[in-house]
Tab-separated table of N, CA and C in Angstrom:
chain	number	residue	atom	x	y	z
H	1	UNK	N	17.413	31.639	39.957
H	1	UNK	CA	17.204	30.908	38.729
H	1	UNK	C	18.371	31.182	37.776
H	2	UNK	N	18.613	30.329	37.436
H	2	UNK	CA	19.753	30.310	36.400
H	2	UNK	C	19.247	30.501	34.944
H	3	UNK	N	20.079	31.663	34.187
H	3	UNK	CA	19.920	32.048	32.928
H	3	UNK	C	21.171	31.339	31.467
H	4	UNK	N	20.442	30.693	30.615
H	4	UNK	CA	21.454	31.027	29.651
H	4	UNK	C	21.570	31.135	28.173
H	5	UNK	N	22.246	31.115	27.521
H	5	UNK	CA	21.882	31.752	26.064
H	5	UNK	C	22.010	30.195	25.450
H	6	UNK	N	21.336	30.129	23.961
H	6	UNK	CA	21.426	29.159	23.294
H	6	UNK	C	21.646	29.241	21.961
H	7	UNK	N	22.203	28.933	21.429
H	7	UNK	CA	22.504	28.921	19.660
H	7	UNK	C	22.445	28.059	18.989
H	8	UNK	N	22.025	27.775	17.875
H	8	UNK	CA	21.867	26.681	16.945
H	8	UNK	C	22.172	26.807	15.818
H	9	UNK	N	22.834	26.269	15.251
H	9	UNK	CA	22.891	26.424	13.545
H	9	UNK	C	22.956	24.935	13.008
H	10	UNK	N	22.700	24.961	11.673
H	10	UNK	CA	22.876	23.943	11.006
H	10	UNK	C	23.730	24.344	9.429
H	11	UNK	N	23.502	22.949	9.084
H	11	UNK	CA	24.779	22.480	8.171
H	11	UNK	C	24.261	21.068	7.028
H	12	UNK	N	25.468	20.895	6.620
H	12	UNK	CA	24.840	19.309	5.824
H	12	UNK	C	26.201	18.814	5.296
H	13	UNK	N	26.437	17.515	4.896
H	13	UNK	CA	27.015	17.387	3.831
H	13	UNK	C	27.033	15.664	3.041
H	14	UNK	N	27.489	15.323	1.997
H	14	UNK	CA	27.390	13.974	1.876
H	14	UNK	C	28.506	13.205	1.594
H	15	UNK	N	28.197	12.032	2.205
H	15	UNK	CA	29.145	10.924	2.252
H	15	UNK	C	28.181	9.490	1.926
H	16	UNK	N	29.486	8.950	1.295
H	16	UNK	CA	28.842	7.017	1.502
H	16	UNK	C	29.571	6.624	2.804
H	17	UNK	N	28.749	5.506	2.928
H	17	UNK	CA	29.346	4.432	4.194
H	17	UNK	C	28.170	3.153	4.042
H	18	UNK	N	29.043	1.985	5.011
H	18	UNK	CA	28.145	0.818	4.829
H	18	UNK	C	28.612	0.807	6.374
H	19	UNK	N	27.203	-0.477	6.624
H	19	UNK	CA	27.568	-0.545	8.372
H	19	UNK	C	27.887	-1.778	8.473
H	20	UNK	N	28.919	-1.955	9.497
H	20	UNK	CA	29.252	-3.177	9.529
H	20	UNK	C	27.870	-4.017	10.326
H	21	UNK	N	28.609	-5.065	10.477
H	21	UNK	CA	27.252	-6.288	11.872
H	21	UNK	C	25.858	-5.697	11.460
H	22	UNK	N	25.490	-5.388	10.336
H	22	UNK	CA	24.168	-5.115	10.115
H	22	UNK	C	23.454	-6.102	9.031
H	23	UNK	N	22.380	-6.512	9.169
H	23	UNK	CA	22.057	-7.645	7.964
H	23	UNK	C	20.533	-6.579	7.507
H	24	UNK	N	20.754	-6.135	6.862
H	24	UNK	CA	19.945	-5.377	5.571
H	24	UNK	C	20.434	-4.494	4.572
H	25	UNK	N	19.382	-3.913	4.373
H	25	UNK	CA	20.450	-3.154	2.713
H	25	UNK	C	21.024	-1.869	3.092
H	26	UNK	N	21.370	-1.943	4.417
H	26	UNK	CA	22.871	-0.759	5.175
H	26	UNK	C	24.054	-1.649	5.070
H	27	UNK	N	23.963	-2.196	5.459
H	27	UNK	CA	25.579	-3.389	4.903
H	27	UNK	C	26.074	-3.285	3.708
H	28	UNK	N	25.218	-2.486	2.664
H	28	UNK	CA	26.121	-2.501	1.308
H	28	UNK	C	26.693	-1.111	1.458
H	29	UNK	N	27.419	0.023	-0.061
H	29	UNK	CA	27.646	0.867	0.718
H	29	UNK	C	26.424	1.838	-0.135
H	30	UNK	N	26.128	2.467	0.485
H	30	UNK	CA	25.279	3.813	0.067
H	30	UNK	C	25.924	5.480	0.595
H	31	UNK	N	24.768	6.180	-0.012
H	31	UNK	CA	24.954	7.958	0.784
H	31	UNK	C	24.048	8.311	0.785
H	32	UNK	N	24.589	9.444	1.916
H	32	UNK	CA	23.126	10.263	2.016
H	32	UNK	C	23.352	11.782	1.966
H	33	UNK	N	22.717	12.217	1.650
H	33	UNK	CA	23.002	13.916	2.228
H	33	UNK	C	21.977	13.984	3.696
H	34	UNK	N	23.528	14.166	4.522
H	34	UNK	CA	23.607	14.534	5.970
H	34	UNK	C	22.978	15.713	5.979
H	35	UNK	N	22.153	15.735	6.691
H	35	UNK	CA	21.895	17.306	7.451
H	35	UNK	C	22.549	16.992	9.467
H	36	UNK	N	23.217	18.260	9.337
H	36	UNK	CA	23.378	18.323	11.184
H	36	UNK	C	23.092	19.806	11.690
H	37	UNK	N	22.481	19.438	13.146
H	37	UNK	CA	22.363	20.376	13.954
H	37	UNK	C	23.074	20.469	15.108
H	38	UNK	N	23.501	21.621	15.377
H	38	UNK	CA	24.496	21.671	16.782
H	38	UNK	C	23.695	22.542	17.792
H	39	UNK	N	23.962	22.494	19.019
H	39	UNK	CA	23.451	24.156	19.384
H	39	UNK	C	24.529	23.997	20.994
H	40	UNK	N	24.848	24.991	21.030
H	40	UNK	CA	26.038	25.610	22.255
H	40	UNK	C	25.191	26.562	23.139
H	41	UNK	N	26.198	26.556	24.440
H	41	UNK	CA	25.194	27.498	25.214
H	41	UNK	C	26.427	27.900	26.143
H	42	UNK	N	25.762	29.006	26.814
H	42	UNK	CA	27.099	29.567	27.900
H	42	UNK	C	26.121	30.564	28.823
H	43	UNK	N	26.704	31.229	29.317
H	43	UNK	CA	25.793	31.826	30.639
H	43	UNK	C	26.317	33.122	30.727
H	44	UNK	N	26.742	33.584	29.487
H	44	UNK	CA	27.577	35.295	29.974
H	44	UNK	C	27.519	35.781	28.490
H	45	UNK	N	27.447	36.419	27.803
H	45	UNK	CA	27.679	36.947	26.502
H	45	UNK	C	29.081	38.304	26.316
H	46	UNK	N	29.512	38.435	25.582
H	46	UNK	CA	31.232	38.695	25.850
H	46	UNK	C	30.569	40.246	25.985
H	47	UNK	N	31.341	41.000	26.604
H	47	UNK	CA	31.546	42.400	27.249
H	47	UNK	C	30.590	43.311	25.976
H	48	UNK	N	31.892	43.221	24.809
H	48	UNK	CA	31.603	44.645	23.899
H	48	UNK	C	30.708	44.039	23.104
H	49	UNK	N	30.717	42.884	22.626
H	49	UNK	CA	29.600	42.603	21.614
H	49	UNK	C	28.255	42.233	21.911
H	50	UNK	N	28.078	42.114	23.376
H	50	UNK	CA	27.056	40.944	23.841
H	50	UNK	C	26.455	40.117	23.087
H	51	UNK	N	27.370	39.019	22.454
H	51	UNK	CA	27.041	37.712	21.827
H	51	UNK	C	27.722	37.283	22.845
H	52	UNK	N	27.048	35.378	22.845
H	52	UNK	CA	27.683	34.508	23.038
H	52	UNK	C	28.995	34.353	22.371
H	53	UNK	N	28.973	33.832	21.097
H	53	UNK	CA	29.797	33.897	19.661
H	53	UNK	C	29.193	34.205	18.388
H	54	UNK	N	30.267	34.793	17.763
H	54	UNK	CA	29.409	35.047	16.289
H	54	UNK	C	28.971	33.626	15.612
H	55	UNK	N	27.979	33.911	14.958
H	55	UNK	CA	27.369	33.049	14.148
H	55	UNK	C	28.457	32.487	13.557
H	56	UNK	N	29.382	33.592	12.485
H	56	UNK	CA	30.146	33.026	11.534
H	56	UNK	C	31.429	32.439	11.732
H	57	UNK	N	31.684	32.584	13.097
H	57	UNK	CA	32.733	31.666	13.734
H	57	UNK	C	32.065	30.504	14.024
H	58	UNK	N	30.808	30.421	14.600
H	58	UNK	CA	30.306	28.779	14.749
H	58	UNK	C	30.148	28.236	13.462
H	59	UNK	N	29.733	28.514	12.668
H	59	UNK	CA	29.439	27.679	11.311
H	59	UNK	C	30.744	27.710	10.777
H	60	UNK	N	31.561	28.346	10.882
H	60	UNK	CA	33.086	28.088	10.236
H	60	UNK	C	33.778	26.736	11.098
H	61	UNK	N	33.305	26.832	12.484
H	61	UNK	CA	34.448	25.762	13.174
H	61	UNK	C	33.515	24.657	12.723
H	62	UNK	N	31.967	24.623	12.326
H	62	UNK	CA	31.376	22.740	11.949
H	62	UNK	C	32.224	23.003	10.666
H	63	UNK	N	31.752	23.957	9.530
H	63	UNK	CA	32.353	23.504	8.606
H	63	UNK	C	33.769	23.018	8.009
H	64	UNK	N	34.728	23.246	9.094
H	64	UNK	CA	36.130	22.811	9.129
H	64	UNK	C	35.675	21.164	9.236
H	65	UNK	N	34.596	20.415	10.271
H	65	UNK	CA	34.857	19.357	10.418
H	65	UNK	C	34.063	18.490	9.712
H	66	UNK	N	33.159	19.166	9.184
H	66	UNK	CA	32.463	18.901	7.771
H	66	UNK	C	33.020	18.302	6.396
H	67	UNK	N	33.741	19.175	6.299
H	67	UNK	CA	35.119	19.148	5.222
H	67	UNK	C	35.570	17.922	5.379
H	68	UNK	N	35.793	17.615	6.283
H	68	UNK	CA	36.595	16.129	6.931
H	68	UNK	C	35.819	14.858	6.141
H	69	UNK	N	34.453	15.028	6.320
H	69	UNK	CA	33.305	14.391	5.927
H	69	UNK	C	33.042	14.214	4.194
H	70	UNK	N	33.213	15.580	3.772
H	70	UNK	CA	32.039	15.815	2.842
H	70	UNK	C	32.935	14.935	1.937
H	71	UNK	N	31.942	14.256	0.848
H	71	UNK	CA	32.092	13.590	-0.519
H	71	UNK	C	33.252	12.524	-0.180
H	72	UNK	N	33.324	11.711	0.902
H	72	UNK	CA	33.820	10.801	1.411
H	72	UNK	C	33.737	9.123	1.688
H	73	UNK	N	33.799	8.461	1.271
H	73	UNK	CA	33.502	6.869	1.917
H	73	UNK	C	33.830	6.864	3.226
H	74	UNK	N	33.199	7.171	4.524
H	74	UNK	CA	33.156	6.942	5.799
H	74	UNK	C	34.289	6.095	6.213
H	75	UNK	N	33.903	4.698	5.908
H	75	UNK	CA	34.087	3.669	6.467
H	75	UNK	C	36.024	3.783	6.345
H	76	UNK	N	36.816	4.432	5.576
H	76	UNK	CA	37.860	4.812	5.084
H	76	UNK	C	38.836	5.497	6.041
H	77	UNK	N	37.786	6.521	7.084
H	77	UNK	CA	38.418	7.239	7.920
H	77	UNK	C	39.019	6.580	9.213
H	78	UNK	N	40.100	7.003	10.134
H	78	UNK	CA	40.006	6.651	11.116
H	78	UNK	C	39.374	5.900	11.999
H	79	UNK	N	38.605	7.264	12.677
H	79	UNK	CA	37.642	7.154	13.606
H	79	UNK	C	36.434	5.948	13.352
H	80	UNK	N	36.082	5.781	11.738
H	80	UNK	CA	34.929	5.028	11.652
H	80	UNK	C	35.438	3.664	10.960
H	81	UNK	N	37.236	3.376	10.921
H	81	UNK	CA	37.852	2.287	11.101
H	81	UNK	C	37.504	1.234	12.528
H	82	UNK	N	37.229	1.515	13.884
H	82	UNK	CA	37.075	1.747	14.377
H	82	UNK	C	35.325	1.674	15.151
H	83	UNK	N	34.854	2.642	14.709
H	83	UNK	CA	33.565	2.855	14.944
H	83	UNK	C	32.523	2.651	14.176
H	84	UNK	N	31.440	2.145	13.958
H	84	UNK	CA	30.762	1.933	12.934
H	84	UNK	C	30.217	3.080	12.412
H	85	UNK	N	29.932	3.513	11.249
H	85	UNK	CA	29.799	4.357	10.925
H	85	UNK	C	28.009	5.058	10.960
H	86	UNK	N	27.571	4.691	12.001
H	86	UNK	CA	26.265	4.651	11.496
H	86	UNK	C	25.506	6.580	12.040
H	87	UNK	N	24.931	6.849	12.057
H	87	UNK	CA	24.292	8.369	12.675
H	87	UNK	C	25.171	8.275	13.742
H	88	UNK	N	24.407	7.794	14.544
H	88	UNK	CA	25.045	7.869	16.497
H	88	UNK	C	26.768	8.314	16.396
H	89	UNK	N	27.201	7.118	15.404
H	89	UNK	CA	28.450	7.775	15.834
H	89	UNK	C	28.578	8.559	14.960
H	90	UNK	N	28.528	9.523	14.140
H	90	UNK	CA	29.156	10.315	13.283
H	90	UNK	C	28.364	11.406	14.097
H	91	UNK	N	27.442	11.582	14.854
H	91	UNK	CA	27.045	12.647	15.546
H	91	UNK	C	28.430	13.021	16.867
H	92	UNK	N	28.873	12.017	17.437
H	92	UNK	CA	29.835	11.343	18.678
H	92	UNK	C	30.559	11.968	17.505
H	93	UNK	N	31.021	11.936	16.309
H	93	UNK	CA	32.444	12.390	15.902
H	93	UNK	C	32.536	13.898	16.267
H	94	UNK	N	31.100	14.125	15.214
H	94	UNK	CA	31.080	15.642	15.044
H	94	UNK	C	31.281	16.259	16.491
H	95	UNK	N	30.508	15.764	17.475
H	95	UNK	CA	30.243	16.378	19.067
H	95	UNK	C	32.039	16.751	19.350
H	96	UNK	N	32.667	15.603	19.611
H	96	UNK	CA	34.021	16.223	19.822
H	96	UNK	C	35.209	16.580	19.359
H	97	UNK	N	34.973	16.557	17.826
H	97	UNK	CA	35.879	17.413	17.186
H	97	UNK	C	35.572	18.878	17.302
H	98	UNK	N	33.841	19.404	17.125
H	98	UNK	CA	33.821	20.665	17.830
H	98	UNK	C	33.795	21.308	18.799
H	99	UNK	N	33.426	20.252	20.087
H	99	UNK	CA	34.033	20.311	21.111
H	99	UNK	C	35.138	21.094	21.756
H	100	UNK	N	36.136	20.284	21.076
H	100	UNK	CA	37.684	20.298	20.988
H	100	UNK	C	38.152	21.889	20.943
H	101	UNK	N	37.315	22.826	19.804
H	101	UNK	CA	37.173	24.182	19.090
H	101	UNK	C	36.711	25.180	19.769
H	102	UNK	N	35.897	24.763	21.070
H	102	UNK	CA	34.757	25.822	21.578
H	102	UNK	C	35.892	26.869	22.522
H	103	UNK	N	35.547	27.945	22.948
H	103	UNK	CA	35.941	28.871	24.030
H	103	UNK	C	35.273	28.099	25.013
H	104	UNK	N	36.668	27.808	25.950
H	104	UNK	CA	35.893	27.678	27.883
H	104	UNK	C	34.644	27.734	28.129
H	105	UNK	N	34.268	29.145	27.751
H	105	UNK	CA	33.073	29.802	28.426
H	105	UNK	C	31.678	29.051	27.613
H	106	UNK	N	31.949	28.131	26.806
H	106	UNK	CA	30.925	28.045	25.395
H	106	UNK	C	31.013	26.190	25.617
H	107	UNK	N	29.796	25.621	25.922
H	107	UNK	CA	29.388	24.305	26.304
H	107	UNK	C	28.402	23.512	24.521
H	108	UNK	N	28.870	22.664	24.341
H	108	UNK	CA	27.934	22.303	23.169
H	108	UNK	C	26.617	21.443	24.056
H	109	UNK	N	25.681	21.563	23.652
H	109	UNK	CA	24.263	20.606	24.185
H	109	UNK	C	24.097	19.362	23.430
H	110	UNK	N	24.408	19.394	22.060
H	110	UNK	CA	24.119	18.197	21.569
H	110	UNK	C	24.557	18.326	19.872
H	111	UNK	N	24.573	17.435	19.246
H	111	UNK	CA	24.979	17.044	17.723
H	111	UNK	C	23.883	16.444	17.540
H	112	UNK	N	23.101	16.674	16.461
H	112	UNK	CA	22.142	15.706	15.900
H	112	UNK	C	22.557	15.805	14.577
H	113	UNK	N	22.623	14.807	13.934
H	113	UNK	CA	22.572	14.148	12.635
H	113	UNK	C	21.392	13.132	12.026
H	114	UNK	N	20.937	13.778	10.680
H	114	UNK	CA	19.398	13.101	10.247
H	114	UNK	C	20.024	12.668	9.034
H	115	UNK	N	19.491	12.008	8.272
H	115	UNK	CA	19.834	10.757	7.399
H	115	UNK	C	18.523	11.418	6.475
H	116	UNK	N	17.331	11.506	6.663
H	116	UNK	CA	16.251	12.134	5.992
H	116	UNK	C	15.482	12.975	6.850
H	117	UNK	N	14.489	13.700	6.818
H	117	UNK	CA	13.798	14.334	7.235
H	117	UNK	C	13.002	13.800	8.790
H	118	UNK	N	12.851	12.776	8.426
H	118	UNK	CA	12.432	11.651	9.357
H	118	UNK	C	13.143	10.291	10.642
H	119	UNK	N	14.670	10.672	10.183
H	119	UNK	CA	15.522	10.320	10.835
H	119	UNK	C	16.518	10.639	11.509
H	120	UNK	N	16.945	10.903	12.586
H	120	UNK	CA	17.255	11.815	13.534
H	120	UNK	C	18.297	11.291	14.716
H	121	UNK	N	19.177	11.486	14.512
H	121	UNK	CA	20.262	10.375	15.821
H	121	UNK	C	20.633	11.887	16.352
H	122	UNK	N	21.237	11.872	17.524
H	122	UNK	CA	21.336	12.939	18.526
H	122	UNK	C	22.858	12.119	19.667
H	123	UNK	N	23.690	12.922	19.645
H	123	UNK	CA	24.834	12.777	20.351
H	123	UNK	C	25.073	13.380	21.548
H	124	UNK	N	24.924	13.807	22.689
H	124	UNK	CA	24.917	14.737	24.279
H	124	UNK	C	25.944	14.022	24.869
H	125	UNK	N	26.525	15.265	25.870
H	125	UNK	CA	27.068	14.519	27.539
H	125	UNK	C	25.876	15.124	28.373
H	126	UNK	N	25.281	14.270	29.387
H	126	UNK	CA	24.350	14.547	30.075
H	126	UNK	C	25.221	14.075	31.486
């Protein structure tokens, strides 16, 4: 049986954006305060510390890409030049810009991004 560790942290931040090809009152522009969840996993925890990774290195590498985000008009950036800006993809952003950040040994499971308490988009490679 295969063992492995899991971590999660969360985060938030806010931005406006409008969605394109949408006909309701998301087509104009609004914001929200983002909440996101990440969680990473790996199968070995390092020698001397036995962590996976420190906490405060994972919440430092979202919040680098957070930053990117926070107090922003979306639709402005790159990526969501491009992509519509809606959950799905800003979860797809977040997923591989931290991605990009992880140690080898350290796999992300998923990005979720909620809009409210009640709304919930989720980004994976399966």
């Amino acid at each position: 049986m295969d063992k492995r560790y899991r971590l999660r942290i969360k985060d938030k931040f806010s931005a406006a954006h409008s969605l394109r090809n949408y006909e309701g009152s998301c087509e104009n522009v609004h914001g929200h305060n983002f909440g996101v969840e990440i969680e990473v996993y790996g199968y070995s925890l390092e020698k001397d510390t036995e962590i996976l990774i420190d906490f405060k290195v994972l919440k430092r590498k979202l919040k680098n890409i957070l930053m990117d985000l926070d107090h922003k008009f979306l639709n402005e950036l790159d990526f969501f030049r491009v992509n519509n800006p809606s959950s799905e993809n800003i979860a797809k952003f977040i997923f591989f810009k931290l991605k990009e950040t992880l140690p080898q040994n350290i796999s992300l499971s998923y990005v979720m991004v909620s809009e409210s308490d009640n709304s919930q988009a989720f980004y994976e490679e399966v």
